Amino acid sequence: METIVIVGGGAGGLELATYLGNKLGRKQKAKVILIDRNATHLWKPLLHEVATGTLDEGTDALSYRAHAKNHGFEFQQGTLVAVDREQKSVSLAPIYNDKNQLLVKERNISYDKLVIAIGSKSNDFNTKGVTEHCVFLDGSEQAKDFQKRMMELFLRFSHSENKDVKIAIVGGGATGIELSAELYHIVRNLNSYGFGKLNRASLKVTLIEAGPRLIPALPEKISISAFHELKKAGVDVRLGTQIVEAREDGLMTRLGEKIEADIMVWAAGVKAPEMTNEFGFETNRLNQIEIKDTLQTTVDDSVFVIGDCAALIQDGKPIPPRAQAAHQMATQCGKNIVALIHGKEMKPFKFNDKGSLLSFSKFGTVGNLMGNLMSGDMFIEGKIARLAYLSLYRMHQVALHGYVKTGLILLVGQINRFLRPIMKLH
C-alpha cells in the first residue's frame, strides 16, 4: 500500500488530504498522512477578521486530528525541515512546549508520493526594521497577536485624553485593504463595550502602497472602486509611497517623511518559505518550486506541489497565489494521484480564473467575476458582490465537510450571533 504524504494544511493541502482520505484512505488503497506545524486550520483569507476580533479563531478553527479521524487520513503535527528525495522521506523538527521541554523528538516519515503545500509568507523585501517592528498576518498566531496589541491600544486610549489610535498598514493588496476597512467597522462596536469615546474620527488608519494604484493585478476599475470605498470608510490611502525603514514609532518613506503609528502591519507581497531552496528542486526568485502542468516538480515525478509555493506559467502569466488557485490545484492534484495509483493517465492542470472579490467589511464589497455569467469578465459590487465573497468560504467548507455539515455549520453560526458578542474582546 502506497504512502502519500502532504506537507501543509492550508486551503489546498487540507482539501487534498480530505479528498484522498475519502477516496483512498478509507478503502485501504493508500495511506494518507497530512503534516502541519499547527493543530488547527483556519482559512487564510479570514485572518484579517481574526486580527480585528470579528472572528473567534477558537470557535471557527478546525481541528486537524478530528477532521482526519472523520475522513480516512492520518495527521502528524510538526514543522518540515528537510526532504530526502533519494530515501523518499521528510524530516520534521522536534516539538517543545512553552517551557522548552521536549514533547516529540525529530521524526522521519517515508513517502511514495509527496505533496508540498507549505503556502507563502509576507515578503519584507529586506526592508530595514520590518522584522523587529512590524506585525505580519501569515497565520492565526500572528493574527491573534495583532488583536491582543490592538485591544491594549484601545484600552490605553479609553483612559487618556486627546490621543488618536494610529495604525499603519503597508501593502495595497487584499489583506491590507480588507484589514483597513475591518478596523473602521469594529470601532463602531468598541464604544458600546466601554472603550471611552473611541470612534471613527479617533482611529487613524494609513494604508501605504508603493505602486500607483491598489491591487495592480486586478482591473483598474476595481482599484479605483477600492480606493473610493476606503476613503469613504476613513482610511488615509498613500499611493506611490515606498517604505525604506520601519522604526519603533513609525515608518520612514523614501522621501524622508515619517508616518507615525502605534501598530505597523506589513502586508506587501508574498514569497514561499526560504527552505524550498534547500530541497533540490528548481525554484524562482520568490522561492516557489517550479512544476509541470501535471503539478509534479520538474526534477522529481514523485513530488507534487500545489498552492502559493508552486510556480507554474500558463498563457504567459504565473498562476496567482490566491485561495481559488490552491483549491483548483488541490482538486486536480487529487485526481492525478488517484489516476496514478489506478494506472491511468494524469490530466494537465488548467487554472480557471473566476475573478477576485474584496470585502470592505460592512461598508461594501467589490470585484470581478470571470467566465461565470458571461464571456469575459463582469464588474460587481454591493450585495451581490458580498454574497459572492461569502460563497468563496462556503465552497471551501463544502470541500472539507460536504453540503449537509456545511449547512449545519451555517445554522450554528447564526445561533452564535445571538449568544456571543459581535466581536472577540479577550
Short mmCIF file of C-alpha atoms in Angstrom, two decimals:
data_model
loop_
_atom_site.label_atom_id
_atom_site.label_comp_id
_atom_site.label_asym_id
_atom_site.label_seq_id
_atom_site.Cartn_x
_atom_site.Cartn_y
_atom_site.Cartn_z
CA MET A 1 0.00 0.00 0.00
CA GLU A 2 1.43 3.37 -1.06
CA THR A 3 2.01 6.20 1.39
CA ILE A 4 1.00 9.72 0.30
CA VAL A 5 2.43 12.50 2.46
CA ILE A 6 1.01 16.03 2.24
CA VAL A 7 3.01 18.78 3.93
CA GLY A 8 0.93 21.86 4.72
CA GLY A 9 -2.65 22.02 5.95
CA GLY A 10 -3.72 25.26 4.31
CA ALA A 11 -6.63 25.62 1.89
CA GLY A 12 -5.11 23.36 -0.75
CA GLY A 13 -3.34 20.84 1.48
CA LEU A 14 -6.32 20.15 3.73
CA GLU A 15 -8.76 19.86 0.82
CA LEU A 16 -6.38 17.42 -0.88
CA ALA A 17 -5.94 15.31 2.28
CA THR A 18 -9.73 15.21 2.68
CA TYR A 19 -10.25 14.12 -0.94
CA LEU A 20 -7.54 11.44 -0.88
CA GLY A 21 -8.60 10.23 2.56
CA ASN A 22 -12.16 9.75 1.35
CA LYS A 23 -11.11 8.19 -1.98
CA LEU A 24 -8.16 6.07 -0.94
CA GLY A 25 -7.58 6.08 2.81
CA ARG A 26 -10.99 4.77 3.83
CA LYS A 27 -10.77 1.98 1.24
CA GLN A 28 -7.24 0.98 2.35
CA LYS A 29 -5.92 1.71 -1.13
CA ALA A 30 -3.29 4.14 0.20
CA LYS A 31 -2.09 5.60 3.47
CA VAL A 32 -2.61 9.36 3.50
CA ILE A 33 -0.66 11.49 6.00
CA LEU A 34 -1.15 15.25 6.47
CA ILE A 35 1.61 17.22 8.21
CA ASP A 36 1.23 20.74 9.61
CA ARG A 37 3.03 22.67 12.35
CA ASN A 38 -0.29 23.82 13.84
CA ALA A 39 -3.00 21.73 15.49
CA THR A 40 -5.86 23.60 13.81
CA HIS A 41 -6.77 25.01 10.39
CA LEU A 42 -8.20 28.42 9.56
CA TRP A 43 -8.92 29.66 6.05
CA LYS A 44 -6.18 32.23 5.37
CA PRO A 45 -8.41 34.91 3.75
CA LEU A 46 -10.18 35.18 7.15
CA LEU A 47 -7.06 36.19 9.07
CA HIS A 48 -7.92 39.89 8.91
CA GLU A 49 -11.16 39.09 10.77
CA VAL A 50 -9.24 37.16 13.44
CA ALA A 51 -6.88 40.14 13.73
CA THR A 52 -9.76 42.52 14.45
CA GLY A 53 -11.72 40.13 16.64
CA THR A 54 -14.77 39.86 14.37
CA LEU A 55 -13.95 36.16 14.01
CA ASP A 56 -13.09 33.99 17.02
CA GLU A 57 -10.32 31.62 15.95
CA GLY A 58 -11.00 29.40 18.96
CA THR A 59 -14.56 28.81 17.74
CA ASP A 60 -14.09 28.74 13.97
CA ALA A 61 -10.80 26.85 13.63
CA LEU A 62 -10.93 23.21 12.52
CA SER A 63 -9.03 20.50 14.41
CA TYR A 64 -6.77 18.55 12.05
CA ARG A 65 -6.92 15.43 14.24
CA ALA A 66 -10.71 15.38 14.45
CA HIS A 67 -11.02 16.02 10.71
CA ALA A 68 -8.50 13.28 9.92
CA LYS A 69 -10.48 10.78 12.01
CA ASN A 70 -13.65 11.59 10.05
CA HIS A 71 -12.07 11.45 6.58
CA GLY A 72 -9.73 8.49 6.47
CA PHE A 73 -6.30 10.10 6.77
CA GLU A 74 -3.64 10.48 9.48
CA PHE A 75 -2.43 13.77 10.95
CA GLN A 76 1.11 14.41 12.17
CA GLN A 77 1.90 17.72 13.85
CA GLY A 78 5.36 19.05 13.06
CA THR A 79 7.48 21.50 11.10
CA LEU A 80 9.17 20.40 7.89
CA VAL A 81 12.96 20.85 7.94
CA ALA A 82 14.24 18.56 5.16
CA VAL A 83 13.24 16.49 2.15
CA ASP A 84 15.42 13.49 1.24
CA ARG A 85 14.39 12.62 -2.31
CA GLU A 86 16.79 9.67 -2.58
CA GLN A 87 15.43 7.98 0.55
CA LYS A 88 11.93 9.35 -0.13
CA SER A 89 11.42 10.75 3.34
CA VAL A 90 10.70 14.08 5.04
CA SER A 91 12.19 15.24 8.35
CA LEU A 92 10.18 17.07 11.00
CA ALA A 93 11.71 19.27 13.67
CA PRO A 94 11.33 18.29 17.35
CA ILE A 95 8.40 19.84 19.23
CA TYR A 96 8.93 21.72 22.50
CA ASN A 97 6.43 23.30 24.89
CA ASP A 98 6.49 26.84 26.28
CA LYS A 99 8.94 25.73 28.99
CA ASN A 100 11.35 24.35 26.37
CA GLN A 101 10.58 20.77 27.38
CA LEU A 102 10.84 18.20 24.60
CA LEU A 103 7.43 16.79 23.65
CA VAL A 104 8.20 14.98 20.40
CA LYS A 105 11.66 14.21 19.08
CA GLU A 106 12.74 14.74 15.47
CA ARG A 107 10.98 12.34 13.08
CA ASN A 108 11.47 10.97 9.59
CA ILE A 109 8.36 10.00 7.61
CA SER A 110 8.71 7.91 4.46
CA TYR A 111 6.59 8.51 1.36
CA ASP A 112 5.88 7.05 -2.06
CA LYS A 113 4.29 10.29 -3.23
CA LEU A 114 4.89 13.66 -1.62
CA VAL A 115 2.78 16.81 -1.97
CA ILE A 116 4.32 20.10 -0.83
CA ALA A 117 1.70 22.70 0.07
CA ILE A 118 3.52 24.91 2.58
CA GLY A 119 1.98 28.15 1.30
CA SER A 120 3.63 31.55 1.42
CA LYS A 121 4.60 34.30 3.83
CA SER A 122 4.92 38.07 3.64
CA ASN A 123 7.82 39.46 1.62
CA ASP A 124 9.56 42.26 3.53
CA PHE A 125 11.98 42.88 0.61
CA ASN A 126 14.78 43.11 3.24
CA THR A 127 13.44 46.48 4.35
CA LYS A 128 15.29 47.75 7.43
CA GLY A 129 13.50 47.28 10.76
CA VAL A 130 10.44 45.46 9.40
CA THR A 131 11.13 42.15 11.14
CA GLU A 132 11.67 43.89 14.50
CA HIS A 133 8.84 46.41 14.46
CA CYS A 134 6.06 45.24 12.12
CA VAL A 135 3.31 42.67 12.58
CA PHE A 136 2.76 40.06 9.86
CA LEU A 137 -0.52 38.27 9.19
CA ASP A 138 0.74 34.98 7.81
CA GLY A 139 -1.01 32.75 10.36
CA SER A 140 -3.56 32.65 13.15
CA GLU A 141 -0.96 33.15 15.92
CA GLN A 142 0.21 36.39 14.33
CA ALA A 143 -3.39 37.50 13.80
CA LYS A 144 -4.17 36.83 17.48
CA ASP A 145 -1.05 38.77 18.48
CA PHE A 146 -2.26 41.76 16.46
CA GLN A 147 -5.70 41.52 18.06
CA LYS A 148 -4.16 41.49 21.55
CA ARG A 149 -1.98 44.51 20.82
CA MET A 150 -4.91 46.34 19.22
CA MET A 151 -7.16 45.79 22.23
CA GLU A 152 -4.39 47.00 24.57
CA LEU A 153 -4.04 50.09 22.41
CA PHE A 154 -7.77 50.81 22.55
CA LEU A 155 -7.77 50.26 26.33
CA ARG A 156 -4.97 52.78 26.73
CA PHE A 157 -6.88 55.25 24.56
CA SER A 158 -10.03 54.87 26.66
CA HIS A 159 -8.16 56.19 29.70
CA SER A 160 -6.21 59.00 28.05
CA GLU A 161 -7.06 62.43 26.70
CA ASN A 162 -6.70 63.71 23.15
CA LYS A 163 -4.79 60.74 21.77
CA ASP A 164 -5.60 59.14 18.45
CA VAL A 165 -5.14 55.44 17.73
CA LYS A 166 -2.71 55.21 14.80
CA ILE A 167 -2.34 52.03 12.75
CA ALA A 168 -0.23 51.86 9.58
CA ILE A 169 -0.61 49.04 7.04
CA VAL A 170 1.95 48.52 4.27
CA GLY A 171 0.61 46.82 1.16
CA GLY A 172 -2.37 47.68 -1.03
CA GLY A 173 -3.35 44.09 -1.75
CA ALA A 174 -6.35 42.16 -0.47
CA THR A 175 -5.01 41.74 3.09
CA GLY A 176 -4.17 45.41 3.56
CA ILE A 177 -7.42 46.63 2.04
CA GLU A 178 -9.69 44.28 3.98
CA LEU A 179 -7.89 44.84 7.30
CA SER A 180 -8.13 48.63 6.88
CA ALA A 181 -11.88 48.50 6.32
CA GLU A 182 -12.46 45.96 9.11
CA LEU A 183 -10.72 48.22 11.63
CA TYR A 184 -13.19 51.04 10.99
CA HIS A 185 -16.06 48.60 11.29
CA ILE A 186 -15.07 47.39 14.78
CA VAL A 187 -14.64 50.95 16.09
CA ARG A 188 -18.42 51.31 15.82
CA ASN A 189 -18.80 48.48 18.33
CA LEU A 190 -15.98 49.23 20.78
CA ASN A 191 -17.58 52.37 22.15
CA SER A 192 -20.61 50.37 23.29
CA TYR A 193 -18.28 47.96 25.08
CA GLY A 194 -16.87 50.65 27.34
CA PHE A 195 -13.83 51.90 25.43
CA GLY A 196 -14.37 55.57 26.20
CA LYS A 197 -15.10 57.96 23.37
CA LEU A 198 -13.45 55.84 20.72
CA ASN A 199 -15.00 56.50 17.29
CA ARG A 200 -14.07 56.61 13.62
CA ALA A 201 -12.62 60.09 14.00
CA SER A 202 -10.17 58.95 16.68
CA LEU A 203 -8.94 55.97 14.66
CA LYS A 204 -6.25 56.90 12.13
CA VAL A 205 -5.54 54.07 9.68
CA THR A 206 -2.95 54.71 6.97
CA LEU A 207 -2.71 52.27 4.05
CA ILE A 208 0.57 52.55 2.16
CA GLU A 209 1.13 51.21 -1.36
CA ALA A 210 4.38 51.59 -3.30
CA GLY A 211 2.69 51.30 -6.68
CA PRO A 212 0.49 53.85 -8.48
CA ARG A 213 -2.74 52.01 -7.63
CA LEU A 214 -4.21 49.43 -5.30
CA ILE A 215 -4.29 45.72 -6.23
CA PRO A 216 -2.46 46.21 -9.56
CA ALA A 217 -3.09 42.57 -10.60
CA LEU A 218 -6.82 43.29 -10.91
CA PRO A 219 -8.66 45.52 -13.43
CA GLU A 220 -8.22 49.26 -12.90
CA LYS A 221 -11.96 49.72 -12.33
CA ILE A 222 -11.71 47.57 -9.18
CA SER A 223 -8.64 49.50 -7.99
CA ILE A 224 -10.49 52.80 -8.36
CA SER A 225 -13.58 51.45 -6.62
CA ALA A 226 -11.45 50.05 -3.78
CA PHE A 227 -9.71 53.41 -3.36
CA HIS A 228 -13.02 55.28 -3.05
CA GLU A 229 -14.52 52.70 -0.66
CA LEU A 230 -11.51 53.01 1.65
CA LYS A 231 -11.56 56.81 1.58
CA LYS A 232 -15.28 56.72 2.36
CA ALA A 233 -14.60 54.47 5.37
CA GLY A 234 -11.97 56.90 6.66
CA VAL A 235 -8.68 55.30 5.56
CA ASP A 236 -5.76 57.56 4.60
CA VAL A 237 -4.56 55.87 1.39
CA ARG A 238 -1.00 56.72 0.31
CA LEU A 239 -0.21 55.56 -3.24
CA GLY A 240 3.25 55.72 -4.80
CA THR A 241 4.81 55.70 -1.33
CA GLN A 242 7.78 53.42 -0.74
CA ILE A 243 8.80 52.47 2.79
CA VAL A 244 12.56 52.24 3.36
CA GLU A 245 12.64 51.68 7.13
CA ALA A 246 10.40 50.65 10.00
CA ARG A 247 11.06 52.19 13.39
CA GLU A 248 9.54 51.61 16.80
CA ASP A 249 7.15 54.54 16.43
CA GLY A 250 6.57 54.74 12.70
CA LEU A 251 7.57 54.16 9.09
CA MET A 252 10.06 56.16 7.03
CA THR A 253 9.32 56.80 3.36
CA ARG A 254 11.86 57.15 0.57
CA LEU A 255 11.20 60.92 0.55
CA GLY A 256 12.09 61.18 4.24
CA GLU A 257 8.56 61.53 5.61
CA LYS A 258 7.73 59.75 8.85
CA ILE A 259 4.33 58.08 9.13
CA GLU A 260 3.71 57.75 12.86
CA ALA A 261 1.98 54.61 14.09
CA ASP A 262 1.27 52.70 17.29
CA ILE A 263 0.99 49.42 15.38
CA MET A 264 2.51 48.67 11.98
CA VAL A 265 1.36 45.79 9.77
CA TRP A 266 3.44 44.52 6.83
CA ALA A 267 1.27 43.01 4.09
CA ALA A 268 3.28 43.94 0.99
CA GLY A 269 3.85 41.00 -1.30
CA VAL A 270 4.31 37.28 -0.69
CA LYS A 271 7.01 34.68 -1.20
CA ALA A 272 7.41 30.99 -0.44
CA PRO A 273 9.49 29.99 2.62
CA GLU A 274 13.26 30.03 2.05
CA MET A 275 13.51 26.32 2.88
CA THR A 276 12.19 25.41 -0.59
CA ASN A 277 15.65 26.27 -1.98
CA GLU A 278 17.20 23.50 0.15
CA PHE A 279 15.18 20.59 -1.26
CA GLY A 280 16.98 20.24 -4.59
CA PHE A 281 14.10 21.48 -6.76
CA GLU A 282 14.13 24.25 -9.34
CA THR A 283 12.89 27.46 -7.70
CA ASN A 284 12.23 31.04 -8.81
CA ARG A 285 13.12 34.38 -7.18
CA LEU A 286 10.08 34.08 -4.86
CA ASN A 287 11.32 30.68 -3.61
CA GLN A 288 8.42 28.95 -5.39
CA ILE A 289 9.08 25.42 -6.69
CA GLU A 290 8.89 25.05 -10.48
CA ILE A 291 6.31 22.47 -11.57
CA LYS A 292 4.92 20.90 -14.75
CA ASP A 293 1.27 21.17 -15.75
CA THR A 294 0.65 17.80 -14.08
CA LEU A 295 1.61 19.61 -10.82
CA GLN A 296 4.72 17.42 -10.48
CA THR A 297 8.11 19.07 -9.92
CA THR A 298 10.38 19.46 -12.92
CA VAL A 299 13.05 17.21 -11.37
CA ASP A 300 11.09 14.52 -9.48
CA ASP A 301 7.80 12.96 -10.63
CA SER A 302 7.09 11.51 -7.18
CA VAL A 303 6.76 15.03 -5.74
CA PHE A 304 3.78 17.32 -6.40
CA VAL A 305 3.50 20.99 -5.39
CA ILE A 306 0.27 22.99 -5.02
CA GLY A 307 -0.79 26.41 -3.75
CA ASP A 308 1.24 29.55 -3.14
CA CYS A 309 4.59 27.72 -3.10
CA ALA A 310 4.11 26.38 -6.66
CA ALA A 311 5.44 28.17 -9.74
CA LEU A 312 3.60 27.46 -12.99
CA ILE A 313 3.31 29.69 -16.06
CA GLN A 314 0.13 29.41 -18.13
CA ASP A 315 -0.85 31.65 -21.05
CA GLY A 316 2.28 33.70 -20.40
CA LYS A 317 1.31 34.52 -16.80
CA PRO A 318 2.17 32.87 -13.46
CA ILE A 319 -0.66 31.21 -11.55
CA PRO A 320 -1.57 33.80 -8.85
CA PRO A 321 -1.01 32.94 -5.15
CA ARG A 322 -4.70 33.01 -4.28
CA ALA A 323 -7.08 30.68 -2.46
CA GLN A 324 -9.03 29.79 -5.61
CA ALA A 325 -5.81 28.64 -7.32
CA ALA A 326 -4.94 26.43 -4.32
CA HIS A 327 -8.47 25.00 -4.37
CA GLN A 328 -8.29 24.16 -8.08
CA MET A 329 -4.78 22.72 -7.76
CA ALA A 330 -5.88 20.51 -4.86
CA THR A 331 -8.78 19.16 -6.93
CA GLN A 332 -6.60 18.33 -9.96
CA CYS A 333 -3.73 17.01 -7.85
CA GLY A 334 -6.10 14.65 -6.07
CA LYS A 335 -7.47 13.33 -9.36
CA ASN A 336 -3.97 12.89 -10.78
CA ILE A 337 -2.72 10.94 -7.76
CA VAL A 338 -5.78 8.68 -7.85
CA ALA A 339 -5.22 8.17 -11.59
CA LEU A 340 -1.57 7.21 -10.98
CA ILE A 341 -2.49 4.67 -8.32
CA HIS A 342 -5.07 3.11 -10.65
CA GLY A 343 -2.62 3.05 -13.57
CA LYS A 344 -4.45 5.73 -15.55
CA GLU A 345 -3.19 8.83 -17.34
CA MET A 346 -2.92 12.12 -15.48
CA LYS A 347 -4.51 15.28 -16.86
CA PRO A 348 -2.85 18.71 -17.04
CA PHE A 349 -3.90 21.42 -14.62
CA LYS A 350 -5.60 24.44 -16.16
CA PHE A 351 -6.26 27.43 -13.96
CA ASN A 352 -9.75 28.88 -14.41
CA ASP A 353 -9.69 32.43 -13.05
CA LYS A 354 -13.15 33.03 -11.66
CA GLY A 355 -12.35 36.60 -10.69
CA SER A 356 -11.49 38.37 -7.46
CA LEU A 357 -13.54 39.93 -4.71
CA LEU A 358 -12.61 42.40 -1.98
CA SER A 359 -14.60 42.90 1.20
CA PHE A 360 -14.72 46.29 2.93
CA SER A 361 -16.40 44.74 5.98
CA LYS A 362 -19.90 46.20 6.34
CA PHE A 363 -19.03 49.10 4.07
CA GLY A 364 -19.30 47.06 0.88
CA THR A 365 -17.74 44.53 -1.46
CA VAL A 366 -16.41 44.92 -4.99
CA GLY A 367 -14.86 42.56 -7.50
CA ASN A 368 -14.97 40.96 -10.89
CA LEU A 369 -16.38 37.59 -11.95
CA MET A 370 -14.78 35.95 -14.95
CA GLY A 371 -16.25 33.33 -17.25
CA ASN A 372 -19.20 32.58 -14.99
CA LEU A 373 -22.23 34.53 -16.13
CA MET A 374 -20.92 35.85 -19.43
CA SER A 375 -17.86 35.71 -21.65
CA GLY A 376 -15.05 37.94 -20.48
CA ASP A 377 -15.47 39.44 -17.03
CA MET A 378 -18.12 41.38 -15.17
CA PHE A 379 -17.66 44.04 -12.51
CA ILE A 380 -19.89 43.55 -9.47
CA GLU A 381 -20.38 45.43 -6.23
CA GLY A 382 -22.82 45.81 -3.38
CA LYS A 383 -24.96 42.97 -2.01
CA ILE A 384 -24.35 40.66 -4.98
CA ALA A 385 -20.59 41.03 -4.54
CA ARG A 386 -20.92 40.44 -0.78
CA LEU A 387 -22.87 37.24 -1.41
CA ALA A 388 -20.26 36.05 -3.92
CA TYR A 389 -17.46 36.85 -1.45
CA LEU A 390 -19.08 34.81 1.31
CA SER A 391 -19.69 31.94 -1.10
CA LEU A 392 -15.93 31.50 -1.59
CA TYR A 393 -15.55 30.41 2.04
CA ARG A 394 -18.63 28.21 1.79
CA MET A 395 -17.07 26.42 -1.20
CA HIS A 396 -14.01 25.69 0.93
CA GLN A 397 -16.21 24.35 3.72
CA VAL A 398 -18.17 22.16 1.30
CA ALA A 399 -14.89 20.69 0.00
CA LEU A 400 -13.99 19.76 3.59
CA HIS A 401 -17.35 18.79 5.11
CA GLY A 402 -19.89 18.25 2.34
CA TYR A 403 -23.16 20.14 1.91
CA VAL A 404 -25.09 18.78 4.91
CA LYS A 405 -22.46 19.51 7.53
CA THR A 406 -21.70 22.92 5.98
CA GLY A 407 -25.42 23.74 6.30
CA LEU A 408 -25.31 22.79 9.98
CA ILE A 409 -22.20 24.96 10.47
CA LEU A 410 -24.11 27.89 8.95
CA LEU A 411 -27.02 27.26 11.34
CA VAL A 412 -24.70 27.19 14.37
CA GLY A 413 -23.10 30.41 13.14
CA GLN A 414 -26.49 32.12 13.05
CA ILE A 415 -27.28 30.89 16.58
CA ASN A 416 -23.93 32.17 17.87
CA ARG A 417 -24.80 35.64 16.55
CA PHE A 418 -27.41 35.81 19.32
CA LEU A 419 -25.36 34.07 22.02
CA ARG A 420 -21.95 35.73 21.63
CA PRO A 421 -20.65 39.32 21.48
CA ILE A 422 -20.36 40.62 17.93
CA MET A 423 -16.56 40.69 18.35
CA LYS A 424 -13.93 38.92 20.43
CA LEU A 425 -12.97 41.13 23.40
CA HIS A 426 -10.31 38.97 25.08
#
